[in-house]
PDB file of C-alpha atoms and ligand atoms in Angstrom:
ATOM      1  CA  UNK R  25       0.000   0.000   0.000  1.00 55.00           C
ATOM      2  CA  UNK R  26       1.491   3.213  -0.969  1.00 69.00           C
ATOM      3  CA  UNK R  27       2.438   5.509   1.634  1.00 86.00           C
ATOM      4  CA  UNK R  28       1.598   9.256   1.817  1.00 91.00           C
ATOM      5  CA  UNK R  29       4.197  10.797   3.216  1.00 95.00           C
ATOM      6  CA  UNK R  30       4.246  15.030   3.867  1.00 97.00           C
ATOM      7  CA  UNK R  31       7.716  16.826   3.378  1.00 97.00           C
ATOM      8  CA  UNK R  32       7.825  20.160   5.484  1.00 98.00           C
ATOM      9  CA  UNK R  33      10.889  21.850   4.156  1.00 96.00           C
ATOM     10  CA  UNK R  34      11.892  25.179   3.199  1.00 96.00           C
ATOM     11  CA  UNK R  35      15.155  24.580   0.983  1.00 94.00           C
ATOM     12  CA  UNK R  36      13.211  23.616  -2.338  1.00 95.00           C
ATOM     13  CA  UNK R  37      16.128  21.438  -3.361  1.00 93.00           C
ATOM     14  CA  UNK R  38      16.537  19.019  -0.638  1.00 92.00           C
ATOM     15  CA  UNK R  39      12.764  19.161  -0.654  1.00 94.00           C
ATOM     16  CA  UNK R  40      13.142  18.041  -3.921  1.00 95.00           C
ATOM     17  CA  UNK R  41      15.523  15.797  -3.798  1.00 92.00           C
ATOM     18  CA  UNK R  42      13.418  14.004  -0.570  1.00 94.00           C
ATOM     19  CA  UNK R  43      10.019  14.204  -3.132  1.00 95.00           C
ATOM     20  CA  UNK R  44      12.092  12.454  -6.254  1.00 94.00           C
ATOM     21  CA  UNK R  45      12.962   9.955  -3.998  1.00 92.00           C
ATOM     22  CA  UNK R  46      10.223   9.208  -2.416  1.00 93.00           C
ATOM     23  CA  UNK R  47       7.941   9.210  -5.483  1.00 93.00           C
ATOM     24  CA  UNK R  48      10.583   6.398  -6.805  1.00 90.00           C
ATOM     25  CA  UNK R  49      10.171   4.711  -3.591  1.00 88.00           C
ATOM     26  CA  UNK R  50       6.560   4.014  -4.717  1.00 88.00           C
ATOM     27  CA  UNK R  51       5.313   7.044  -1.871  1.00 91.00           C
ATOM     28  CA  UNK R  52       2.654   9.547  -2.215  1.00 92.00           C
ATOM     29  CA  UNK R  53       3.987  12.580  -1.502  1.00 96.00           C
ATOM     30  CA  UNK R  54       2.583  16.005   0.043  1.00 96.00           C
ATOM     31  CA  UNK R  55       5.007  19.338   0.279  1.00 97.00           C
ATOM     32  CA  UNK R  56       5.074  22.334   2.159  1.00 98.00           C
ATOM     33  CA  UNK R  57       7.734  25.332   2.646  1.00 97.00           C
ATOM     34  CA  UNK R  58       6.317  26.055   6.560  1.00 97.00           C
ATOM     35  CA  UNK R  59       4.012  24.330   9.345  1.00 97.00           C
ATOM     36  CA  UNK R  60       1.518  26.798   7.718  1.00 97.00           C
ATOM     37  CA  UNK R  61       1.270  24.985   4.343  1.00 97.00           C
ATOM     38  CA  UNK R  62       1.703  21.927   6.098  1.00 98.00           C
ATOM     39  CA  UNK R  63      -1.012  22.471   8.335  1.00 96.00           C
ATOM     40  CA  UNK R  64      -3.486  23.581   5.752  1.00 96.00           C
ATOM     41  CA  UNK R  65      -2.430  19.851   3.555  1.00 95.00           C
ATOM     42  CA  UNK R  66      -2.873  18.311   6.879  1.00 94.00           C
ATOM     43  CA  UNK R  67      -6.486  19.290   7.018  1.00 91.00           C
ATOM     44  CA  UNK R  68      -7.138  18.339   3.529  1.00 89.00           C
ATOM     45  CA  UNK R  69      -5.983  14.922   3.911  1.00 87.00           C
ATOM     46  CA  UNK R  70      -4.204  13.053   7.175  1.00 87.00           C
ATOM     47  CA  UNK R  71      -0.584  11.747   5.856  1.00 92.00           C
ATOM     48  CA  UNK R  72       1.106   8.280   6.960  1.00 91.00           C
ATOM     49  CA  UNK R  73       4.529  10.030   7.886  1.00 94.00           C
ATOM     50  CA  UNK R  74       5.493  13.897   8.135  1.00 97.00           C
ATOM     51  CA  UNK R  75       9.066  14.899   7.521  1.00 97.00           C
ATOM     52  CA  UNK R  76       9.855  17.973   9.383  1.00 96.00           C
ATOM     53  CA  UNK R  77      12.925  19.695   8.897  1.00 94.00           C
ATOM     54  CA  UNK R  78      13.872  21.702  12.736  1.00 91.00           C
ATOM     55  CA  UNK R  79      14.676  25.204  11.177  1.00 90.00           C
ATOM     56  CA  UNK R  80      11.683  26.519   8.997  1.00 93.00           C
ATOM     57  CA  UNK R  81      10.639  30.481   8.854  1.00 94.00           C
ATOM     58  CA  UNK R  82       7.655  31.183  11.323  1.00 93.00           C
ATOM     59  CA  UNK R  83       7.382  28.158  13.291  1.00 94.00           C
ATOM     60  CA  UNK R  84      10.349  25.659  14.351  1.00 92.00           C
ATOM     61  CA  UNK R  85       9.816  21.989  13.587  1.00 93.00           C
ATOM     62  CA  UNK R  86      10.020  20.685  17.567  1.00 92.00           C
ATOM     63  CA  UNK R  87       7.030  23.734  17.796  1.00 94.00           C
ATOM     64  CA  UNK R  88       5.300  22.553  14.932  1.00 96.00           C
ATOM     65  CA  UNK R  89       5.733  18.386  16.074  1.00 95.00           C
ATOM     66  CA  UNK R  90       4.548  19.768  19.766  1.00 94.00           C
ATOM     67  CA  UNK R  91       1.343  20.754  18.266  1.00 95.00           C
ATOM     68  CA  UNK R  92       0.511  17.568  16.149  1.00 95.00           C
ATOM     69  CA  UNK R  93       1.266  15.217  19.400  1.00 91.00           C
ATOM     70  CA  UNK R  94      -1.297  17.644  21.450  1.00 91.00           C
ATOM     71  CA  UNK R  95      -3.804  17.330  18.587  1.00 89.00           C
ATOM     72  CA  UNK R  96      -6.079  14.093  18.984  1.00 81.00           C
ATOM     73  CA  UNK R  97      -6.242  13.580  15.039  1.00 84.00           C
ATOM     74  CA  UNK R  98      -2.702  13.688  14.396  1.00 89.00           C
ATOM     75  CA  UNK R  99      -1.321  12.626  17.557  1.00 85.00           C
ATOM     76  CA  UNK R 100      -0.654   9.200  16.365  1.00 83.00           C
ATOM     77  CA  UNK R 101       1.272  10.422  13.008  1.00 90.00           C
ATOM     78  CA  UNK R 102       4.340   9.564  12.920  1.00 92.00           C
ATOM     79  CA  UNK R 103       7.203  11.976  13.107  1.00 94.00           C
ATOM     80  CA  UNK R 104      10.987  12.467  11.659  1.00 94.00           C
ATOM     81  CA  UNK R 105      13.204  15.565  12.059  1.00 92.00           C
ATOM     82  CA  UNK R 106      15.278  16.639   9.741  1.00 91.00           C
ATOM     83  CA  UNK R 107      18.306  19.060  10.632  1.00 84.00           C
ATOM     84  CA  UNK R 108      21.789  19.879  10.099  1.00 78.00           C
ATOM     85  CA  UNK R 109      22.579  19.977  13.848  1.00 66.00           C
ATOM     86  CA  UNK R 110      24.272  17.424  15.319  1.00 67.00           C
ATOM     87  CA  UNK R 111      24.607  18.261  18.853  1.00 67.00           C
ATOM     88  CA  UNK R 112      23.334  15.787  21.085  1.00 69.00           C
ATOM     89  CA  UNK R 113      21.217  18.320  23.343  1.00 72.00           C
ATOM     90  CA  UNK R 114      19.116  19.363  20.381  1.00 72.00           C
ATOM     91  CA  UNK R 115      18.558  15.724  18.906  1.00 72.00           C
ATOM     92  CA  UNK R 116      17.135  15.096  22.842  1.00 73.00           C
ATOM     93  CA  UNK R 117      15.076  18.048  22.539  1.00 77.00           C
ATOM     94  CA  UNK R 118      13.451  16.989  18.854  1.00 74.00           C
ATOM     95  CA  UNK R 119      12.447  13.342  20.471  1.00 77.00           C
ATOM     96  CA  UNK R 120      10.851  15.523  23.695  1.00 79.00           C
ATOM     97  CA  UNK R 121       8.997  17.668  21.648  1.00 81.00           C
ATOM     98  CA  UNK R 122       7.348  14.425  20.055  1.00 83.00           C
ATOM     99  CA  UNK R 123       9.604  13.150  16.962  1.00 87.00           C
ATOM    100  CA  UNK R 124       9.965   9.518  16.382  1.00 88.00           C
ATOM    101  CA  UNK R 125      13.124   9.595  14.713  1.00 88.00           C
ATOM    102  CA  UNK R 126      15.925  11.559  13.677  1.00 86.00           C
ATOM    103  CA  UNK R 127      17.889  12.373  10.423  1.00 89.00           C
ATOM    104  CA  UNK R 128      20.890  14.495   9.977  1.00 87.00           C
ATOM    105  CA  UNK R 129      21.738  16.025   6.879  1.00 85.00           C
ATOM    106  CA  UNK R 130      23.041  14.916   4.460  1.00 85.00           C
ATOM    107  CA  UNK R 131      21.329  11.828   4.347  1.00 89.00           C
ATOM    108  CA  UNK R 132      21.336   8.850   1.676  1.00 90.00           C
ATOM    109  CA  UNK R 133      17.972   8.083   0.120  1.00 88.00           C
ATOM    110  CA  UNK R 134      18.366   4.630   1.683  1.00 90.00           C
ATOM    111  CA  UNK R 135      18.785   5.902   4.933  1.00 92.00           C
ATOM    112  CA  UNK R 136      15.668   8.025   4.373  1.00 92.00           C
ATOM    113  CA  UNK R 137      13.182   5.196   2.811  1.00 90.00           C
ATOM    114  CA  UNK R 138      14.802   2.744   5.652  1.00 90.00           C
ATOM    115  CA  UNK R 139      13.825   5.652   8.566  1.00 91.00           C
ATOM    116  CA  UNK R 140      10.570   5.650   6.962  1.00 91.00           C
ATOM    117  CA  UNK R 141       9.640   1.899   7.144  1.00 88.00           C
ATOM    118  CA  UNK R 142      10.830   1.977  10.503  1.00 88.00           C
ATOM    119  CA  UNK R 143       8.523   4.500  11.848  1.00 88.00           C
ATOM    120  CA  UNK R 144       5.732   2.830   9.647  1.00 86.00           C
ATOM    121  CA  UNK R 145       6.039  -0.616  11.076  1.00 83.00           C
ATOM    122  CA  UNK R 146       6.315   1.054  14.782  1.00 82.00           C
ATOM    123  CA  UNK R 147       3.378   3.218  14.110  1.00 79.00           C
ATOM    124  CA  UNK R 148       1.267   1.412  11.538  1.00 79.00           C
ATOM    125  CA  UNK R 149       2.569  -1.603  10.583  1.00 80.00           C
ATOM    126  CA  UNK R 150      -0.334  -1.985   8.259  1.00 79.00           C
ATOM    127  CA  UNK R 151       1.300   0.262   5.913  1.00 80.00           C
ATOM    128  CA  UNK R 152       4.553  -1.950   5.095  1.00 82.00           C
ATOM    129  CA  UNK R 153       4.388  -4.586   2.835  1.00 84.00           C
ATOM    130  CA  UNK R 154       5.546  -7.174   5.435  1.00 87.00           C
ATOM    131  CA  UNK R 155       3.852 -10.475   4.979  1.00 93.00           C
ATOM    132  CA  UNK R 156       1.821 -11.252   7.905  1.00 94.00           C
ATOM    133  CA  UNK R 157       0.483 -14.748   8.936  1.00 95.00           C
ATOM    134  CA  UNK R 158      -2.183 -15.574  12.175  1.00 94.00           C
ATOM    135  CA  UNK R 159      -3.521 -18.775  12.869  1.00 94.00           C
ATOM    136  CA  UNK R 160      -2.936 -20.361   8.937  1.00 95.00           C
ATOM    137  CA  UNK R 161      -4.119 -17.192   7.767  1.00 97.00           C
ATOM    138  CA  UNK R 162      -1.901 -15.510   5.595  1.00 97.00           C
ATOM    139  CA  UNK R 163      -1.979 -12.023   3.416  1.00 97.00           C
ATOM    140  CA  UNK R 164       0.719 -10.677   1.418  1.00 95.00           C
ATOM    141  CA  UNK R 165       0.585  -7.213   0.649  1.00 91.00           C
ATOM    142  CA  UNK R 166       3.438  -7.440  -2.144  1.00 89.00           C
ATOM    143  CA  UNK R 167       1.674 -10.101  -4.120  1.00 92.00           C
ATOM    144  CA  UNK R 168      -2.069  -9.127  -2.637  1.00 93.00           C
ATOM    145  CA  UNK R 169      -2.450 -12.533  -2.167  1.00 96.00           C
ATOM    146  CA  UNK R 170      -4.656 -14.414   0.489  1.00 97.00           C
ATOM    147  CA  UNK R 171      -4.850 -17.788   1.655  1.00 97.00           C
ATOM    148  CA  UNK R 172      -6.053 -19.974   4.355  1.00 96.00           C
ATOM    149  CA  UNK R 173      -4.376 -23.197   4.810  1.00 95.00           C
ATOM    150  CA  UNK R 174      -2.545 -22.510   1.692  1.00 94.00           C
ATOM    151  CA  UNK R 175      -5.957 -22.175  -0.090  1.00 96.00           C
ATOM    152  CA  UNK R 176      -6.227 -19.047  -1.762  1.00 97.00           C
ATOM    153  CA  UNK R 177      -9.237 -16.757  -0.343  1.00 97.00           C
ATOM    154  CA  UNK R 178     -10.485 -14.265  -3.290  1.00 97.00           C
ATOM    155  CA  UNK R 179     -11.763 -10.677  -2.180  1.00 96.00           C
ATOM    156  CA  UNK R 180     -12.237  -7.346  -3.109  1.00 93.00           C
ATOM    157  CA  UNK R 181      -9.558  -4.056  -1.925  1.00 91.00           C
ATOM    158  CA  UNK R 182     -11.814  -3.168   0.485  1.00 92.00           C
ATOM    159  CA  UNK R 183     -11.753  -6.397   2.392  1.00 95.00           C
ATOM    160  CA  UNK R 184      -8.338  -6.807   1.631  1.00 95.00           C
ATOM    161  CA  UNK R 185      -7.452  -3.615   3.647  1.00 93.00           C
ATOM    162  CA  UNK R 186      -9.619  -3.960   6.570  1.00 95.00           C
ATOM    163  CA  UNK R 187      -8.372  -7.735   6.872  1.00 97.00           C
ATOM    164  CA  UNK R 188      -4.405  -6.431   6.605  1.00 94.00           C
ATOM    165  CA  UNK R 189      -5.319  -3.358   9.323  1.00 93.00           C
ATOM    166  CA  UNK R 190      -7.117  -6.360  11.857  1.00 95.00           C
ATOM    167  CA  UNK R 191      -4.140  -8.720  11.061  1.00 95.00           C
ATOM    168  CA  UNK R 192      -1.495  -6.025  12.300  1.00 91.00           C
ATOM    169  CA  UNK R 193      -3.998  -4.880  15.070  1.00 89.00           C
ATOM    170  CA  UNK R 194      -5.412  -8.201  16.335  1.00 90.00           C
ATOM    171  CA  UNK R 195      -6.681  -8.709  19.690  1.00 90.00           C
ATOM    172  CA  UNK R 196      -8.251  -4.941  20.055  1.00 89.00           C
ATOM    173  CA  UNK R 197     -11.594  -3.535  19.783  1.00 93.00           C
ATOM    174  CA  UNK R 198     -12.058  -1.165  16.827  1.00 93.00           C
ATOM    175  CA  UNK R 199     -15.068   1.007  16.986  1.00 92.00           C
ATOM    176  CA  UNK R 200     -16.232   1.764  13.350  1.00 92.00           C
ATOM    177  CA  UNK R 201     -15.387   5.025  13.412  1.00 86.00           C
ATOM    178  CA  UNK R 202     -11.687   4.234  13.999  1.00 86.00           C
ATOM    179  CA  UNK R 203     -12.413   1.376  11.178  1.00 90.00           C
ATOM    180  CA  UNK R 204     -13.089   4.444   9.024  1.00 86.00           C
ATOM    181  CA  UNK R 205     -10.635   6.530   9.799  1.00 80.00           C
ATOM    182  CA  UNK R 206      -7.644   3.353   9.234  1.00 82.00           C
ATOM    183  CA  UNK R 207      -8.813   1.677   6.405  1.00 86.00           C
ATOM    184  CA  UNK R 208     -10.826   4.272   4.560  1.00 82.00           C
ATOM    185  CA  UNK R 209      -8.989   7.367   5.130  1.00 72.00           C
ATOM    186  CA  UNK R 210     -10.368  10.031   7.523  1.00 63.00           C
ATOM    187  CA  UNK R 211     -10.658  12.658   4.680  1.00 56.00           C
ATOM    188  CA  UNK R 212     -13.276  10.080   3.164  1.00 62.00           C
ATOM    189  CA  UNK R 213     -16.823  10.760   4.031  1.00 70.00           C
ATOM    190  CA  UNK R 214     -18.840   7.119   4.831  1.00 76.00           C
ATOM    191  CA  UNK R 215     -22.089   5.904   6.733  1.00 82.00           C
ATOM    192  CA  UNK R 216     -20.953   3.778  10.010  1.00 83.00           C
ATOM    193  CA  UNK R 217     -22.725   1.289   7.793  1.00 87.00           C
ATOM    194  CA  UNK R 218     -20.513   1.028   5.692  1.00 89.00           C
ATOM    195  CA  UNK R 219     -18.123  -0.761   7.913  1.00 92.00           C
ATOM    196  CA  UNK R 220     -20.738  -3.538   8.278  1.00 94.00           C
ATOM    197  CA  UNK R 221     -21.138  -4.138   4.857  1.00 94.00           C
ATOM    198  CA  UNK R 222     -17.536  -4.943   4.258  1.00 95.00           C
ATOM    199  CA  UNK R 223     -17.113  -7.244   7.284  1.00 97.00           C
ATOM    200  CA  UNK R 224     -19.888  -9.288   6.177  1.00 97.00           C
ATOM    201  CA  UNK R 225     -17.860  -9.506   2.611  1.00 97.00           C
ATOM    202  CA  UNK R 226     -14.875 -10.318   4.633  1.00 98.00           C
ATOM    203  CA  UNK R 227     -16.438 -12.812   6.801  1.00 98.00           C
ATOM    204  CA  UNK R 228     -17.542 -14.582   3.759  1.00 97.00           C
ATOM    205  CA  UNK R 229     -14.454 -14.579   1.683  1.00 97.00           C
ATOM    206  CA  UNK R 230     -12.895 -16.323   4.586  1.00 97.00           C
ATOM    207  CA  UNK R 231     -15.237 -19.170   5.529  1.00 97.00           C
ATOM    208  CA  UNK R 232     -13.734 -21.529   3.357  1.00 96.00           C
ATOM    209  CA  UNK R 233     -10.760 -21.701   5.182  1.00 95.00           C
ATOM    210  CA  UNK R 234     -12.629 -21.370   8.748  1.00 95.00           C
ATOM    211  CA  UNK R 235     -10.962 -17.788   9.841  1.00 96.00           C
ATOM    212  CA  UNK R 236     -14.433 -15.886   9.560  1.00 96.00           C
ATOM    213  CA  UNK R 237     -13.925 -17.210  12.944  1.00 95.00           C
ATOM    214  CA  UNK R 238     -11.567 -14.740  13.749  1.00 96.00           C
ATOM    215  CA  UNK R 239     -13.611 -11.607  13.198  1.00 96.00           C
ATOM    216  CA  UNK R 240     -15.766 -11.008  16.005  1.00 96.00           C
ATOM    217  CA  UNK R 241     -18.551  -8.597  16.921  1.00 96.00           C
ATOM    218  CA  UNK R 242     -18.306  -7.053  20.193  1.00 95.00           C
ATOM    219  CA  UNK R 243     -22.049  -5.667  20.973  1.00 93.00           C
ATOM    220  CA  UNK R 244     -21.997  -1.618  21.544  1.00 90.00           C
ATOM    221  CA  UNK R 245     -18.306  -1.366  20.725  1.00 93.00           C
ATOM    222  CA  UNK R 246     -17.222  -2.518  17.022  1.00 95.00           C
ATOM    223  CA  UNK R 247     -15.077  -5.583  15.979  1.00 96.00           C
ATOM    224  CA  UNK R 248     -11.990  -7.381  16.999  1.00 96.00           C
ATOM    225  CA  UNK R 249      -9.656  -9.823  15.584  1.00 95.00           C
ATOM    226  CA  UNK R 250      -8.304 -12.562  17.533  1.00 93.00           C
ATOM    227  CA  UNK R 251      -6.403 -15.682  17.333  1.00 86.00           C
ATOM    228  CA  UNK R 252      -7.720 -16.896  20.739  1.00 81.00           C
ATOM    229  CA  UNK R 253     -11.176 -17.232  19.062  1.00 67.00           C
ATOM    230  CA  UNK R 254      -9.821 -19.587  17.000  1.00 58.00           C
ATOM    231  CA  UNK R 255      -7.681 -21.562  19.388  1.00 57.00           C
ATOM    232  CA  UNK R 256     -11.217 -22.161  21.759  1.00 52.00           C
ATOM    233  CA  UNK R 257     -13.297 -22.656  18.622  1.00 47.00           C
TER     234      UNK R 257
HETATM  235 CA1   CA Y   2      15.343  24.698   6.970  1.00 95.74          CA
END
């Protein structure tokens, strides 16, 4: 699944240099000169990763990365600073002020795109294209490929993406809204309903193998995945 990843950077050609990149790297990819800009893309559509260089005019990146971690909607987002500075004391105050990583210029593109999966997989590991495998279960988001007990399970992108963001979130209760918001995209604009429509899809594209199973309802909260269902079915 591609990644959409927002670039806040005032020297156009390192910004440029990141966007190349990260367009190669198969990335979505948002840009903005100030936490203005970014603020305003921000609204318009929630990104997987921001990259947030420490010294922008107006307001400083560790500012900037204070106010998305106070902020319930992008609280979760995860962060890397970009700077030149080295010092020890400021790379302490960047993770305080709510970064998850760290990047000094210059940088390779490697070291970038590796940063990047890192704070992905931490963060939202349904946004990697790791293979991931519960109970005889398996999905592979490099081949989009199903199967149960080595029996391939068809179904649509829709319950292909709920099913990854359960299988790298199991044993939690996900309201719908937060269903939504993951698999959807919170600048997306659905009925609750919705959500129940596709589970029943999903449900059905995996009783073949058994691993509807897995998916259950929890009444007056939402859904959960879990392998213990299976284990005590
Ligand atoms: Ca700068």
């Amino acid at each position: 699944m591609p990644s959409t990843v927002l670039v806040v950077e005032d020297e156009p050609a390192i910004a440029e240099l990141i966007a190349v990149n990260l367009g190669f790297a198969g990335h979505k990819v948002l840009r903005a000169a100030d936490t203005e800009q970014a603020r305003t893309l921000i609204t318009a559509e929630l990104p997987d990763v921001i990259l947030l260089d420490w010294m922008l005019p107006g307001k400083s990146g560790p500012q900037f990365a204070q106010e998305l971690r106070a902020d319930a909607r992008t609280r979760l987002v995860p962060i890397i600073m970009l700077t030149a500075r080295t010092a020890e004391q400021d790379k302490v105050d960047g993770l305080e002020a709510g970064a998850d990583d760290y990047l000094t210029k210059p940088f390779s593109p490697k070291e970038l795109q590796a940063r990047i999966k890192a704070v992905l997989r931490r963060r939202a590991p349904q946004l990697t294209n790791d293979a991931v495998e519960i109970c005889g279960l398996k999905l592979d988001p490099t081949t989009h490929r199903v199967e149960g007990h080595r029996n391939t399970l068809e179904m649509g992108p829709t319950e292909f993406r709920l099913l990854h963001f359960f299988m790298t979130h199991p044993e939690r209760v996900h309201t719908r809204t937060q269903l939504l918001d993951q698999v959807w995209g919170d600048h997306v604009f659905v009925e609750e309903r919705t959500v129940d429509v596709h589970i029943r899809r999903l449900r059905l594209a995996l009783t073949s193998s058994g691993h509807d199973r897995l998916i259950e309802t929890v009444r007056g909260a939402g859904y959960r995945f879990s392998a213990t269902l299976a284990e005590s079915a």
